PDB file of C-alpha atoms in Angstrom:
ATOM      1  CA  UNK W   1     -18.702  -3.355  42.055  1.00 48.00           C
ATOM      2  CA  UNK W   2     -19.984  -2.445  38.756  1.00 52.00           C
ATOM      3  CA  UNK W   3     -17.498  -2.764  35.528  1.00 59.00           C
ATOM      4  CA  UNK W   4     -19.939  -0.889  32.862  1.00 55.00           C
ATOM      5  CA  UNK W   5     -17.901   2.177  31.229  1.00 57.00           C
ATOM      6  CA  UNK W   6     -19.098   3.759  28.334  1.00 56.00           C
ATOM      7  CA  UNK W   7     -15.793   4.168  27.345  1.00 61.00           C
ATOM      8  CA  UNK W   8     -14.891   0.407  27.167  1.00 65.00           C
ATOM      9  CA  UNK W   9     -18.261  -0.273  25.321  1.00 59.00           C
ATOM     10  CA  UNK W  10     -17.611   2.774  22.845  1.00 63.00           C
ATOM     11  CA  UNK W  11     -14.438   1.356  22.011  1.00 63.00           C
ATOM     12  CA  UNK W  12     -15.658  -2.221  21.416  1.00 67.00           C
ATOM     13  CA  UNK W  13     -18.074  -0.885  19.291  1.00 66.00           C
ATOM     14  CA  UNK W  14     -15.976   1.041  17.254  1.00 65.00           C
ATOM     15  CA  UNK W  15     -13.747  -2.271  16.726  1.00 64.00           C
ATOM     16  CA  UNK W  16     -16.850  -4.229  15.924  1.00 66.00           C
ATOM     17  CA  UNK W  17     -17.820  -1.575  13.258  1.00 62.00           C
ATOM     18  CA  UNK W  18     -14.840  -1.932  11.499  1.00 61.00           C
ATOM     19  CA  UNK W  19     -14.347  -5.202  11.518  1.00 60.00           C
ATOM     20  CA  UNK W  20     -17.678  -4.877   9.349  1.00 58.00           C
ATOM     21  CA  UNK W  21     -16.783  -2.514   7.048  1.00 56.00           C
ATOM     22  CA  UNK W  22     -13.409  -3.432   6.219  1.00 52.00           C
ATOM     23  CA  UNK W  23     -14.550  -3.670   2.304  1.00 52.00           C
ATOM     24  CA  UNK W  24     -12.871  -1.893  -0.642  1.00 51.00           C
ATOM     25  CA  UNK W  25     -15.932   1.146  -0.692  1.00 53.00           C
ATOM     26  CA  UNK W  26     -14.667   1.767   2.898  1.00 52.00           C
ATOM     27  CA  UNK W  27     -10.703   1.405   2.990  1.00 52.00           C
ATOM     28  CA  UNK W  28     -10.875   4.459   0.215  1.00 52.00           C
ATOM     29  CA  UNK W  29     -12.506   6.471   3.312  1.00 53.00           C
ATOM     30  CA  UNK W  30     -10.103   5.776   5.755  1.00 59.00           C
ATOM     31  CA  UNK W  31      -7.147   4.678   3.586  1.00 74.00           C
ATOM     32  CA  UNK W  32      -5.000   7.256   1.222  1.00 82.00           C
ATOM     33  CA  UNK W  33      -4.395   6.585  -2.593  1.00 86.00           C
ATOM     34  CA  UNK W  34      -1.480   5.383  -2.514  1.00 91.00           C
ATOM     35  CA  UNK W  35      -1.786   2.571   0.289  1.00 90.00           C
ATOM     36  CA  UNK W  36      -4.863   1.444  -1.682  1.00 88.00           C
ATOM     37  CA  UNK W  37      -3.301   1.075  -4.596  1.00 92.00           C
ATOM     38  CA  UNK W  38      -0.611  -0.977  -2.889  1.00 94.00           C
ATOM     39  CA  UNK W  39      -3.070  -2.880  -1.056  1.00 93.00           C
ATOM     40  CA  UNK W  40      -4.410  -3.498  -4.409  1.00 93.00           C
ATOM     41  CA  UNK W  41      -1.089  -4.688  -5.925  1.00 95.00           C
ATOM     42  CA  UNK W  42      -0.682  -7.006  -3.109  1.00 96.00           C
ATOM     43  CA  UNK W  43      -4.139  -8.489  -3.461  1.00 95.00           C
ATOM     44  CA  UNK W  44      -3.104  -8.863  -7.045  1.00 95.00           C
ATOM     45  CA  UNK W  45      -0.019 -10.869  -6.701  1.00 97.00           C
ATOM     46  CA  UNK W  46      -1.860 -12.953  -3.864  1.00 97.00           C
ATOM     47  CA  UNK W  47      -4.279 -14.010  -6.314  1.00 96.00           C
ATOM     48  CA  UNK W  48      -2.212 -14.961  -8.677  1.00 97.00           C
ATOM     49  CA  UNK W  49       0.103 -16.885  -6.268  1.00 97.00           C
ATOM     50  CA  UNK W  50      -2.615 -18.651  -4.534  1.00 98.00           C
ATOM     51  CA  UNK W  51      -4.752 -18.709  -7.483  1.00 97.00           C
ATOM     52  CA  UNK W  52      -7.586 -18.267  -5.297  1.00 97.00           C
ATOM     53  CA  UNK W  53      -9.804 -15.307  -5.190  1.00 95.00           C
ATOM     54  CA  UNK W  54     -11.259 -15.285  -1.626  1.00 96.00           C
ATOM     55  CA  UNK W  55      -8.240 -16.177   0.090  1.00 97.00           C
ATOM     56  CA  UNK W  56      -6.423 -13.325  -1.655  1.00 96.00           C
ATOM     57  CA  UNK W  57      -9.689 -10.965  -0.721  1.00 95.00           C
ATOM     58  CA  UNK W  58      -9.992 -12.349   2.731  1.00 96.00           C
ATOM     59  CA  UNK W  59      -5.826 -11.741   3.489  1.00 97.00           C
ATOM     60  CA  UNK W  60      -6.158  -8.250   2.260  1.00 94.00           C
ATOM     61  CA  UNK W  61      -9.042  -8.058   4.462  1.00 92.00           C
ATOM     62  CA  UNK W  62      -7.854  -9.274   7.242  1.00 94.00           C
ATOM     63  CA  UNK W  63      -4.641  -6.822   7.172  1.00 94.00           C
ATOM     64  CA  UNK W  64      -7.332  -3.612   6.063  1.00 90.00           C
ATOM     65  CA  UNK W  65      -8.933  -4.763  10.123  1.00 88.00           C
ATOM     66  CA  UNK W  66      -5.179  -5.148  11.687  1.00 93.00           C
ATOM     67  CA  UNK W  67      -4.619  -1.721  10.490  1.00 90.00           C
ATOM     68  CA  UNK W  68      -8.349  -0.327  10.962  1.00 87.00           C
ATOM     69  CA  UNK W  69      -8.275  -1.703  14.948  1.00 89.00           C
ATOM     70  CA  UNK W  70      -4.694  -0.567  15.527  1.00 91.00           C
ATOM     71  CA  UNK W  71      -5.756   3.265  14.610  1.00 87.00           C
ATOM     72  CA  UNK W  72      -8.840   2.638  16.346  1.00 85.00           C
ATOM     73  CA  UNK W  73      -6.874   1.662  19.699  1.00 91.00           C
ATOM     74  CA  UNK W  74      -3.998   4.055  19.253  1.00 90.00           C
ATOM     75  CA  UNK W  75      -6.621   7.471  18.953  1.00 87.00           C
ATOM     76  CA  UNK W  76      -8.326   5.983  22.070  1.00 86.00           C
ATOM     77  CA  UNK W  77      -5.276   6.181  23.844  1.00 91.00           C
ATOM     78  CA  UNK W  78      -5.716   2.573  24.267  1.00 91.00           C
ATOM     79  CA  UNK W  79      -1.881   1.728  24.760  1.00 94.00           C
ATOM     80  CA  UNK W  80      -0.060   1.364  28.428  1.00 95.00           C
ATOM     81  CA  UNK W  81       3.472   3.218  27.817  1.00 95.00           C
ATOM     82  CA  UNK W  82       5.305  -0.181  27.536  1.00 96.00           C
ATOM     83  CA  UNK W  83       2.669  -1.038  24.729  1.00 96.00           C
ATOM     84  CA  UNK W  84       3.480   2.165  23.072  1.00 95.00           C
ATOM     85  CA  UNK W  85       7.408   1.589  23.224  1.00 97.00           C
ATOM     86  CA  UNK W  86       6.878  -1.957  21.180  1.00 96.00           C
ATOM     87  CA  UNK W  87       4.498   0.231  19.044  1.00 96.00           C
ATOM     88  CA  UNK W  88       7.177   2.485  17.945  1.00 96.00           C
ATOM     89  CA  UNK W  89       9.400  -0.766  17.744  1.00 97.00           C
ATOM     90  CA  UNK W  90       6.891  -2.164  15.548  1.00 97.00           C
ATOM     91  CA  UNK W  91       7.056   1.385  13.352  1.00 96.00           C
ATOM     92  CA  UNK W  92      10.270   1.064  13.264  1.00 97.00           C
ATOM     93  CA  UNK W  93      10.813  -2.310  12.397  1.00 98.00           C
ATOM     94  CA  UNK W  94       7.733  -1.908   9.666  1.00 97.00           C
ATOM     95  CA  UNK W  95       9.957   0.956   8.091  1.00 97.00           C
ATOM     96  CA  UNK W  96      12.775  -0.948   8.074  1.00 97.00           C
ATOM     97  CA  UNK W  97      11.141  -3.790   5.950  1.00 97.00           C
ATOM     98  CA  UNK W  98       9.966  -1.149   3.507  1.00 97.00           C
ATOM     99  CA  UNK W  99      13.567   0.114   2.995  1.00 97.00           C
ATOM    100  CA  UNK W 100      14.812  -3.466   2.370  1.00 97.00           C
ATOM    101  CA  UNK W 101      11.449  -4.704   0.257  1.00 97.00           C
ATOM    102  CA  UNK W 102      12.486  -1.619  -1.853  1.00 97.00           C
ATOM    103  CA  UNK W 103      16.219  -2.113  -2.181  1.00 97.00           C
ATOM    104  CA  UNK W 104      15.952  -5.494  -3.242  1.00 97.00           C
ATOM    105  CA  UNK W 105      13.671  -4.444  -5.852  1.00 96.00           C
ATOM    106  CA  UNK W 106      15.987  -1.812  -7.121  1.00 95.00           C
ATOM    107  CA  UNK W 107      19.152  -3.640  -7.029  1.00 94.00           C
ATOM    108  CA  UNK W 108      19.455  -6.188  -8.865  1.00 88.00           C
ATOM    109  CA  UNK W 109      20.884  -9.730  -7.436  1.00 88.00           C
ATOM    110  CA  UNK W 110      20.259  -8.442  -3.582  1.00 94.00           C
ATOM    111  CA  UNK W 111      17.090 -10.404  -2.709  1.00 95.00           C
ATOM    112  CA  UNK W 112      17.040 -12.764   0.098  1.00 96.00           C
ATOM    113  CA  UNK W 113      13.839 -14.381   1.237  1.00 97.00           C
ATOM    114  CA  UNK W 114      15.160 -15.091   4.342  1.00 98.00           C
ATOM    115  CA  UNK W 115      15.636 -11.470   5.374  1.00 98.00           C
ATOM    116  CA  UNK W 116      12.325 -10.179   4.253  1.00 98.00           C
ATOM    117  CA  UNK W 117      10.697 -13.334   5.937  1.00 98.00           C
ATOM    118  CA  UNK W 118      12.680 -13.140   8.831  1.00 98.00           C
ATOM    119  CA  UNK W 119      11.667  -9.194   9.032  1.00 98.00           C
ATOM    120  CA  UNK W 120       8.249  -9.955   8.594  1.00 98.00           C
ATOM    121  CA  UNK W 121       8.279 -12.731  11.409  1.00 98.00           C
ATOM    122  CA  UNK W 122       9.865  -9.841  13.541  1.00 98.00           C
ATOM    123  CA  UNK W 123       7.361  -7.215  13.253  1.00 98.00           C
ATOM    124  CA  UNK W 124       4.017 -10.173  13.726  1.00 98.00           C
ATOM    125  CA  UNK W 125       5.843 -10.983  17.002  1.00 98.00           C
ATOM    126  CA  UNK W 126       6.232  -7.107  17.960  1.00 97.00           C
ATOM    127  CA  UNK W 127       2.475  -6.916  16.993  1.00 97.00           C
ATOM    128  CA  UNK W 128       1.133  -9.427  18.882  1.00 97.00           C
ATOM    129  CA  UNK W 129       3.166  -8.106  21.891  1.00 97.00           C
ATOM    130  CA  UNK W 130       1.799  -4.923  21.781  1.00 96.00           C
ATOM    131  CA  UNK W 131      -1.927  -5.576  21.261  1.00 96.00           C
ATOM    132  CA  UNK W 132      -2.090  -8.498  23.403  1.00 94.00           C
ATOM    133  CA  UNK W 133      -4.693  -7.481  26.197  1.00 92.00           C
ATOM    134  CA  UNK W 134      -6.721  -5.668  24.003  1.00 93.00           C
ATOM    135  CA  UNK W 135      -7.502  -7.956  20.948  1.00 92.00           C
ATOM    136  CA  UNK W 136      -9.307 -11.119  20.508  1.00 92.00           C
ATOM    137  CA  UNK W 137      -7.876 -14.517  19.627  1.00 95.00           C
ATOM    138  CA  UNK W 138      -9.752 -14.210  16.199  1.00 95.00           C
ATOM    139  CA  UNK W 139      -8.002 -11.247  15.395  1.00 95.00           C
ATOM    140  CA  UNK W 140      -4.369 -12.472  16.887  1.00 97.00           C
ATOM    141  CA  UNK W 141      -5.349 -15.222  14.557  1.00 98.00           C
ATOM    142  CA  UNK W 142      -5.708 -12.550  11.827  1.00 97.00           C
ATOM    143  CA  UNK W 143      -2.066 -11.139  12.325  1.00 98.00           C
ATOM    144  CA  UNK W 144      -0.954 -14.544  12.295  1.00 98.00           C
ATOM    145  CA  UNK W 145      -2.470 -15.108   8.853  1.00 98.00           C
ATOM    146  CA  UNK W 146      -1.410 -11.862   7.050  1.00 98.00           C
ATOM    147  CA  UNK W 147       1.685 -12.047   8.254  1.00 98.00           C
ATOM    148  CA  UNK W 148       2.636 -15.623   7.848  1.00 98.00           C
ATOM    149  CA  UNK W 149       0.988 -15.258   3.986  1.00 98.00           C
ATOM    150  CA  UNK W 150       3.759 -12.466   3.179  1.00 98.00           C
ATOM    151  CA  UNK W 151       6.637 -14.427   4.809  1.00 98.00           C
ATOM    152  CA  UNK W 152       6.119 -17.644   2.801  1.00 98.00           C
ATOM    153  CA  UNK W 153       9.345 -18.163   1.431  1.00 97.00           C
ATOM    154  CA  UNK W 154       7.680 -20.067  -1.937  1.00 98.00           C
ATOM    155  CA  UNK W 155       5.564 -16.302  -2.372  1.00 98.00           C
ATOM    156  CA  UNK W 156       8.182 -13.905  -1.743  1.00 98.00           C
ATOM    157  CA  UNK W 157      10.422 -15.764  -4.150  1.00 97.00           C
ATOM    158  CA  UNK W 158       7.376 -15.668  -6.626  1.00 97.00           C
ATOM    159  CA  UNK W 159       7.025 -12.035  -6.071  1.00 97.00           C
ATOM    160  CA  UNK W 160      10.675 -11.191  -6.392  1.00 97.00           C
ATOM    161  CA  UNK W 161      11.180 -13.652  -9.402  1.00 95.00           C
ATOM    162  CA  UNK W 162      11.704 -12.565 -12.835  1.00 93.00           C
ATOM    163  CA  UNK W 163       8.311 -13.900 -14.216  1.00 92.00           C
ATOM    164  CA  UNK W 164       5.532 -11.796 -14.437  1.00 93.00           C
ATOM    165  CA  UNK W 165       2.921 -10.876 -13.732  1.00 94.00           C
ATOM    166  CA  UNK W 166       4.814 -10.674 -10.117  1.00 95.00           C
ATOM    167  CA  UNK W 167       7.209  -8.303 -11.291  1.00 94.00           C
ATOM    168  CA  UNK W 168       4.806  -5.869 -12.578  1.00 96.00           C
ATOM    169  CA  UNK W 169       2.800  -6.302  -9.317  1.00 97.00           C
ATOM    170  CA  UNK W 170       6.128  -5.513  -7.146  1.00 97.00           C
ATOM    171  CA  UNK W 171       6.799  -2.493  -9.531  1.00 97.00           C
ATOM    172  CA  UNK W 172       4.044  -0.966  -8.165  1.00 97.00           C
ATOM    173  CA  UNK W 173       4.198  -1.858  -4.544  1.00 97.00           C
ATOM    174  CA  UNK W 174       7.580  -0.812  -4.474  1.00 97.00           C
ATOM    175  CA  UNK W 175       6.856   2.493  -6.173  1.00 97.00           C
ATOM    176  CA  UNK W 176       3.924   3.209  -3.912  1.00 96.00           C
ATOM    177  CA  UNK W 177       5.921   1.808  -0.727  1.00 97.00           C
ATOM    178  CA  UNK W 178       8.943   4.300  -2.089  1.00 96.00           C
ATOM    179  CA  UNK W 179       6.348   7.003  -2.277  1.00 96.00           C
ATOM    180  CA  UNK W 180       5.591   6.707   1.383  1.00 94.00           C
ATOM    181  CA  UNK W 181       8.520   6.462   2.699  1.00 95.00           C
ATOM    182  CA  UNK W 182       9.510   9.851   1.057  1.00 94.00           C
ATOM    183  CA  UNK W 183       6.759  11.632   2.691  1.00 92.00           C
ATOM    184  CA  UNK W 184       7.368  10.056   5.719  1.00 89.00           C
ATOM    185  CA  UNK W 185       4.264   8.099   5.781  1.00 88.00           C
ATOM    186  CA  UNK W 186       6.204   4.748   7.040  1.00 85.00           C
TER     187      UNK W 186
END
């Protein structure tokens, strides 16, 4: 029996493509203002923590492709329904770190890296569950390095310390992460 589909090749194109384009020029098309200018934040305080350029390009990157596939595979109707109920847990649990990231920038004395690490862990497991079958290993390995970048205890204690320039950078993530979660966006 034959396997072709059209569909099946479609859709691995359309992954392919965007894990080629996944440069600043084309997040702006696909991407509103205000996640771009938090992605931008983030790449900011990345750099500055790892003091390396292209590792701080190449996380952002790599979570610009997470976010690119995971919209590619959820308007293809990609997702079996127990994919789609760890999707909305994933939502869910992404919403919930965006309440606490913000609260423990607003009040003062509240942060604990363990939380926002151990939230982070949460929703990379609840990822990896739910896209299992239908990514590759290189972009599980993708997740995996976004994911474990932001949950570094040593970064989110940078980020969430007094010094700056980290507490200029989460200023603005927090606004812009504040900004979507009043319009509902997270």
């Amino acid at each position: 029996m034959d396997t072709f589909s059209t569909k099946s090749l479609a859709l691995q194109a359309q992954k392919k493509l965007l894990s080629k384009m996944a440069s600043k020029t084309m997040v702006n098309v696909f991407i509103d203002d205000t996640s771009s200018e938090i992605l931008d934040e983030l790449y900011r305080a990345t750099k500055e923590y790892t003091r390396n350029r292209k590792e701080a390009q190449k996380i952002i990157k790599n979570l610009v492709k997470i976010v690119m596939k995971l919209g590619v595979l959820y308007r293809n109707g990609q997702f079996s329904a127990e994919e789609l109920l760890l999707m909305e847990r994933f939502r869910k649990k992404v919403h919930t770190l965006a309440m606490t990231a913000v609260s423990f920038h607003q009040i003062d004395f509240t942060f604990d890296r363990r939380v926002m690490s151990s939230v982070l862990t949460e929703c990379r497991d609840l990822l990896h569950q739910a896209v299992n079958t239908h990514l590759t290993a290189k972009s599980h390995s993708r997740i995996n390095h976004v994911f474990n970048h932001f949950a570094d205890y040593e970064f989110l204690s940078a980020l969430y310390g007094p010094a700056e320039p980290y507490r200029s950078h989460l200023k603005r993530i927090c606004e812009g992460v504040n900004k979507m979660l009043e319009e509902g966006n997270i």
